[in-house]
mmCIF file of C-alpha atoms in Angstrom:
data_model
loop_
_atom_site.group_PDB
_atom_site.id
_atom_site.type_symbol
_atom_site.label_atom_id
_atom_site.label_comp_id
_atom_site.label_asym_id
_atom_site.label_seq_id
_atom_site.Cartn_x
_atom_site.Cartn_y
_atom_site.Cartn_z
ATOM 1 C CA UNK A 1 46.943 56.015 14.808
ATOM 2 C CA UNK A 2 45.818 52.500 13.907
ATOM 3 C CA UNK A 3 42.704 51.167 15.657
ATOM 4 C CA UNK A 4 42.873 47.450 16.268
ATOM 5 C CA UNK A 5 39.636 45.433 16.180
ATOM 6 C CA UNK A 6 39.311 42.972 19.034
ATOM 7 C CA UNK A 7 37.872 39.542 18.303
ATOM 8 C CA UNK A 8 34.170 39.285 19.152
ATOM 9 C CA UNK A 9 34.417 35.708 20.356
ATOM 10 C CA UNK A 10 35.459 36.456 23.958
ATOM 11 C CA UNK A 11 32.439 38.747 24.336
ATOM 12 C CA UNK A 12 29.958 36.061 23.373
ATOM 13 C CA UNK A 13 31.722 33.481 25.515
ATOM 14 C CA UNK A 14 31.437 35.825 28.469
ATOM 15 C CA UNK A 15 27.750 36.439 27.863
ATOM 16 C CA UNK A 16 27.076 32.722 27.670
ATOM 17 C CA UNK A 17 28.855 32.188 30.970
ATOM 18 C CA UNK A 18 26.879 35.021 32.561
ATOM 19 C CA UNK A 19 23.545 33.603 31.447
ATOM 20 C CA UNK A 20 24.496 30.158 32.662
ATOM 21 C CA UNK A 21 25.448 31.605 36.007
ATOM 22 C CA UNK A 22 22.034 33.231 36.296
ATOM 23 C CA UNK A 23 20.348 29.847 35.960
ATOM 24 C CA UNK A 24 18.921 30.383 32.459
ATOM 25 C CA UNK A 25 19.214 27.026 30.775
ATOM 26 C CA UNK A 26 17.662 25.404 27.709
ATOM 27 C CA UNK A 27 14.310 23.870 28.546
ATOM 28 C CA UNK A 28 13.767 20.147 28.145
ATOM 29 C CA UNK A 29 9.972 20.333 28.492
ATOM 30 C CA UNK A 30 8.195 19.175 25.287
ATOM 31 C CA UNK A 31 6.560 22.057 23.444
ATOM 32 C CA UNK A 32 4.553 20.171 20.836
ATOM 33 C CA UNK A 33 1.086 21.725 20.916
ATOM 34 C CA UNK A 34 -0.091 20.011 17.727
ATOM 35 C CA UNK A 35 -0.570 21.341 14.254
ATOM 36 C CA UNK A 36 -1.464 24.948 13.690
ATOM 37 C CA UNK A 37 -5.210 25.509 13.260
ATOM 38 C CA UNK A 38 -6.398 25.428 9.668
ATOM 39 C CA UNK A 39 -7.023 28.766 8.015
ATOM 40 C CA UNK A 40 -9.269 27.329 5.306
ATOM 41 C CA UNK A 41 -12.292 26.242 7.338
ATOM 42 C CA UNK A 42 -15.420 26.232 5.148
ATOM 43 C CA UNK A 43 -13.386 27.245 2.093
ATOM 44 C CA UNK A 44 -12.671 24.145 -0.014
ATOM 45 C CA UNK A 45 -11.046 24.433 -3.408
ATOM 46 C CA UNK A 46 -13.742 24.938 -6.035
ATOM 47 C CA UNK A 47 -13.548 23.685 -9.628
ATOM 48 C CA UNK A 48 -13.689 26.091 -12.520
ATOM 49 C CA UNK A 49 -17.225 26.934 -13.673
ATOM 50 C CA UNK A 50 -16.333 25.851 -17.214
ATOM 51 C CA UNK A 51 -15.263 22.449 -15.876
ATOM 52 C CA UNK A 52 -18.495 22.111 -13.921
ATOM 53 C CA UNK A 53 -20.618 23.069 -16.915
ATOM 54 C CA UNK A 54 -19.030 20.278 -18.960
ATOM 55 C CA UNK A 55 -20.259 17.763 -16.377
ATOM 56 C CA UNK A 56 -23.841 19.019 -16.082
ATOM 57 C CA UNK A 57 -25.979 21.895 -14.889
ATOM 58 C CA UNK A 58 -24.089 24.059 -12.334
ATOM 59 C CA UNK A 59 -25.990 24.248 -9.033
ATOM 60 C CA UNK A 60 -25.293 24.987 -5.396
ATOM 61 C CA UNK A 61 -26.181 22.854 -2.391
ATOM 62 C CA UNK A 62 -26.035 23.832 1.261
ATOM 63 C CA UNK A 63 -23.774 21.698 3.435
ATOM 64 C CA UNK A 64 -23.108 21.994 7.144
ATOM 65 C CA UNK A 65 -19.866 23.579 8.266
ATOM 66 C CA UNK A 66 -19.526 24.243 11.957
ATOM 67 C CA UNK A 67 -22.993 25.331 13.047
ATOM 68 C CA UNK A 68 -23.961 27.053 9.779
ATOM 69 C CA UNK A 69 -25.087 26.265 6.254
ATOM 70 C CA UNK A 70 -22.594 27.081 3.507
ATOM 71 C CA UNK A 71 -23.241 26.918 -0.248
ATOM 72 C CA UNK A 72 -21.013 24.539 -2.218
ATOM 73 C CA UNK A 73 -20.841 24.231 -6.012
ATOM 74 C CA UNK A 74 -22.114 21.022 -7.588
ATOM 75 C CA UNK A 75 -23.542 19.848 -10.917
ATOM 76 C CA UNK A 76 -26.634 17.806 -11.792
ATOM 77 C CA UNK A 77 -27.463 16.103 -15.059
ATOM 78 C CA UNK A 78 -30.731 16.936 -16.773
ATOM 79 C CA UNK A 79 -31.502 15.351 -20.184
ATOM 80 C CA UNK A 80 -31.794 17.866 -23.004
ATOM 81 C CA UNK A 81 -35.321 18.585 -24.114
ATOM 82 C CA UNK A 82 -36.942 17.664 -20.781
ATOM 83 C CA UNK A 83 -40.319 19.429 -20.281
ATOM 84 C CA UNK A 84 -40.225 22.217 -17.697
ATOM 85 C CA UNK A 85 -42.368 20.286 -15.203
ATOM 86 C CA UNK A 86 -40.170 17.198 -15.478
ATOM 87 C CA UNK A 87 -36.991 19.247 -15.544
ATOM 88 C CA UNK A 88 -37.892 20.822 -12.198
ATOM 89 C CA UNK A 89 -38.287 17.408 -10.544
ATOM 90 C CA UNK A 90 -35.076 16.119 -12.134
ATOM 91 C CA UNK A 91 -33.166 19.103 -10.779
ATOM 92 C CA UNK A 92 -34.705 18.556 -7.331
ATOM 93 C CA UNK A 93 -33.716 14.869 -7.351
ATOM 94 C CA UNK A 94 -30.191 15.765 -8.448
ATOM 95 C CA UNK A 95 -29.941 18.260 -5.598
ATOM 96 C CA UNK A 96 -31.120 15.648 -3.077
ATOM 97 C CA UNK A 97 -28.540 13.184 -4.376
ATOM 98 C CA UNK A 98 -25.798 15.796 -4.044
ATOM 99 C CA UNK A 99 -26.888 16.662 -0.507
ATOM 100 C CA UNK A 100 -26.759 12.984 0.476
ATOM 101 C CA UNK A 101 -23.378 12.368 -1.185
ATOM 102 C CA UNK A 102 -20.305 12.066 1.016
ATOM 103 C CA UNK A 103 -18.365 15.357 0.962
ATOM 104 C CA UNK A 104 -15.110 15.259 -0.992
ATOM 105 C CA UNK A 105 -11.764 14.861 0.770
ATOM 106 C CA UNK A 106 -11.087 18.595 0.440
ATOM 107 C CA UNK A 107 -14.531 19.427 1.832
ATOM 108 C CA UNK A 108 -14.071 17.038 4.760
ATOM 109 C CA UNK A 109 -10.720 18.647 5.528
ATOM 110 C CA UNK A 110 -12.408 22.052 5.465
ATOM 111 C CA UNK A 111 -15.033 20.843 7.943
ATOM 112 C CA UNK A 112 -18.049 20.115 5.717
ATOM 113 C CA UNK A 113 -20.656 17.485 6.630
ATOM 114 C CA UNK A 114 -24.242 16.680 5.660
ATOM 115 C CA UNK A 115 -27.233 15.487 7.663
ATOM 116 C CA UNK A 116 -29.247 14.404 4.601
ATOM 117 C CA UNK A 117 -29.404 10.628 4.291
ATOM 118 C CA UNK A 118 -29.173 8.719 1.039
ATOM 119 C CA UNK A 119 -32.115 7.044 -0.653
ATOM 120 C CA UNK A 120 -34.560 9.943 -0.384
ATOM 121 C CA UNK A 121 -36.491 10.644 -3.574
ATOM 122 C CA UNK A 122 -38.715 13.436 -4.803
ATOM 123 C CA UNK A 123 -41.641 13.562 -7.229
ATOM 124 C CA UNK A 124 -43.909 16.218 -8.602
ATOM 125 C CA UNK A 125 -47.410 17.240 -7.456
ATOM 126 C CA UNK A 126 -50.106 14.730 -6.706
ATOM 127 C CA UNK A 127 -53.791 15.092 -7.493
ATOM 128 C CA UNK A 128 -55.073 18.426 -6.210
ATOM 129 C CA UNK A 129 -51.587 19.743 -5.358
ATOM 130 C CA UNK A 130 -50.316 23.102 -6.631
ATOM 131 C CA UNK A 131 -48.287 22.712 -9.811
ATOM 132 C CA UNK A 132 -44.980 23.565 -8.111
ATOM 133 C CA UNK A 133 -45.311 21.036 -5.281
ATOM 134 C CA UNK A 134 -42.421 18.699 -4.530
ATOM 135 C CA UNK A 135 -43.280 15.570 -2.565
ATOM 136 C CA UNK A 136 -40.442 13.850 -0.721
ATOM 137 C CA UNK A 137 -40.341 10.126 0.023
ATOM 138 C CA UNK A 138 -39.715 11.121 3.657
ATOM 139 C CA UNK A 139 -42.202 13.544 5.250
ATOM 140 C CA UNK A 140 -40.437 16.890 5.844
ATOM 141 C CA UNK A 141 -41.496 16.741 9.489
ATOM 142 C CA UNK A 142 -39.523 13.519 9.955
ATOM 143 C CA UNK A 143 -36.243 15.090 8.856
ATOM 144 C CA UNK A 144 -33.771 16.414 11.388
ATOM 145 C CA UNK A 145 -33.705 20.187 11.769
ATOM 146 C CA UNK A 146 -30.332 20.244 10.002
ATOM 147 C CA UNK A 147 -31.498 18.078 7.085
ATOM 148 C CA UNK A 148 -34.717 20.061 6.620
ATOM 149 C CA UNK A 149 -32.749 23.316 6.580
ATOM 150 C CA UNK A 150 -30.334 21.874 4.007
ATOM 151 C CA UNK A 151 -33.161 20.697 1.738
ATOM 152 C CA UNK A 152 -35.227 23.879 1.999
ATOM 153 C CA UNK A 153 -32.297 26.242 1.467
ATOM 154 C CA UNK A 154 -30.916 24.164 -1.407
ATOM 155 C CA UNK A 155 -34.290 23.909 -3.174
ATOM 156 C CA UNK A 156 -35.182 27.567 -2.574
ATOM 157 C CA UNK A 157 -31.937 28.690 -4.227
ATOM 158 C CA UNK A 158 -32.476 26.584 -7.356
ATOM 159 C CA UNK A 159 -34.670 25.951 -10.369
ATOM 160 C CA UNK A 160 -36.774 23.741 -8.091
ATOM 161 C CA UNK A 161 -38.167 26.813 -6.315
ATOM 162 C CA UNK A 162 -40.814 29.354 -7.144
ATOM 163 C CA UNK A 163 -39.848 32.772 -8.403
ATOM 164 C CA UNK A 164 -40.035 34.201 -4.878
ATOM 165 C CA UNK A 165 -37.580 31.634 -3.521
ATOM 166 C CA UNK A 166 -40.111 29.633 -1.517
ATOM 167 C CA UNK A 167 -40.698 25.926 -2.016
ATOM 168 C CA UNK A 168 -43.795 23.780 -1.394
ATOM 169 C CA UNK A 169 -42.933 20.447 0.197
ATOM 170 C CA UNK A 170 -44.975 17.449 1.206
ATOM 171 C CA UNK A 171 -44.477 13.829 2.103
ATOM 172 C CA UNK A 172 -45.495 10.648 0.267
ATOM 173 C CA UNK A 173 -48.916 10.426 1.878
ATOM 174 C CA UNK A 174 -51.733 12.803 2.737
ATOM 175 C CA UNK A 175 -49.693 15.021 5.045
ATOM 176 C CA UNK A 176 -50.596 18.704 4.676
ATOM 177 C CA UNK A 177 -48.424 20.623 2.270
ATOM 178 C CA UNK A 178 -46.345 23.516 3.574
ATOM 179 C CA UNK A 179 -44.587 26.388 1.862
ATOM 180 C CA UNK A 180 -41.059 26.795 3.244
ATOM 181 C CA UNK A 181 -38.588 29.660 3.067
ATOM 182 C CA UNK A 182 -34.858 29.856 3.711
ATOM 183 C CA UNK A 183 -33.797 32.836 5.822
ATOM 184 C CA UNK A 184 -30.482 34.249 7.036
ATOM 185 C CA UNK A 185 -31.327 32.960 10.512
ATOM 186 C CA UNK A 186 -31.855 29.420 9.189
ATOM 187 C CA UNK A 187 -28.554 29.521 7.293
ATOM 188 C CA UNK A 188 -26.750 30.793 10.397
ATOM 189 C CA UNK A 189 -28.386 28.475 12.955
ATOM 190 C CA UNK A 190 -29.942 25.466 11.180
ATOM 191 C CA UNK A 191 -29.926 23.429 14.371
ATOM 192 C CA UNK A 192 -32.191 25.809 16.278
ATOM 193 C CA UNK A 193 -33.967 27.881 13.609
ATOM 194 C CA UNK A 194 -36.660 26.036 11.678
ATOM 195 C CA UNK A 195 -37.382 27.232 8.124
ATOM 196 C CA UNK A 196 -40.478 29.468 8.282
ATOM 197 C CA UNK A 197 -43.477 27.699 6.766
ATOM 198 C CA UNK A 198 -47.162 28.220 6.100
ATOM 199 C CA UNK A 199 -49.998 25.833 5.262
ATOM 200 C CA UNK A 200 -50.910 25.293 1.602
ATOM 201 C CA UNK A 201 -54.574 24.603 0.963
ATOM 202 C CA UNK A 202 -54.443 23.274 -2.584
ATOM 203 C CA UNK A 203 -53.872 23.950 -6.248
#
């Protein structure tokens, strides 16, 4: 016996009529809820290390992303043959300049900002200071909590720091020197957690 296949079209037409009869109709309410949230927050594209090395000394600086500090790759230029004491200050100045620089387009898109203002300079120890002192042109106490956290964490993770990761900072005048540290709490909450610090008496 031959089984005949019936066309499927009448079935679908009937279903469409049934749904229409039940009051189910295409909506005309706009459903544009904006672009999908980015999945790359705090993860900008990073250049190859070999490319960075060709431009200078590879370093990392801490930028703000959301409410936290996040390390970002940078480079600083240090002249060959610079004495260790001078090299340390040159690295510190390069780090300050990178912190104050406007984040790249990719970094902005990923949510990065900086609270460090341009024009700040750094020099080595003054008379009577410990050899590893770094004196900023702006007293550390005058910086915002975010900027101070950025500077301390960036310096402490670089050749500008002591071997234990701490950094001695002072201002341009006779303000007391303080030894600062960067902690997990500071990196996580730079707006509310001040870098731990202790007084430094002298060299």
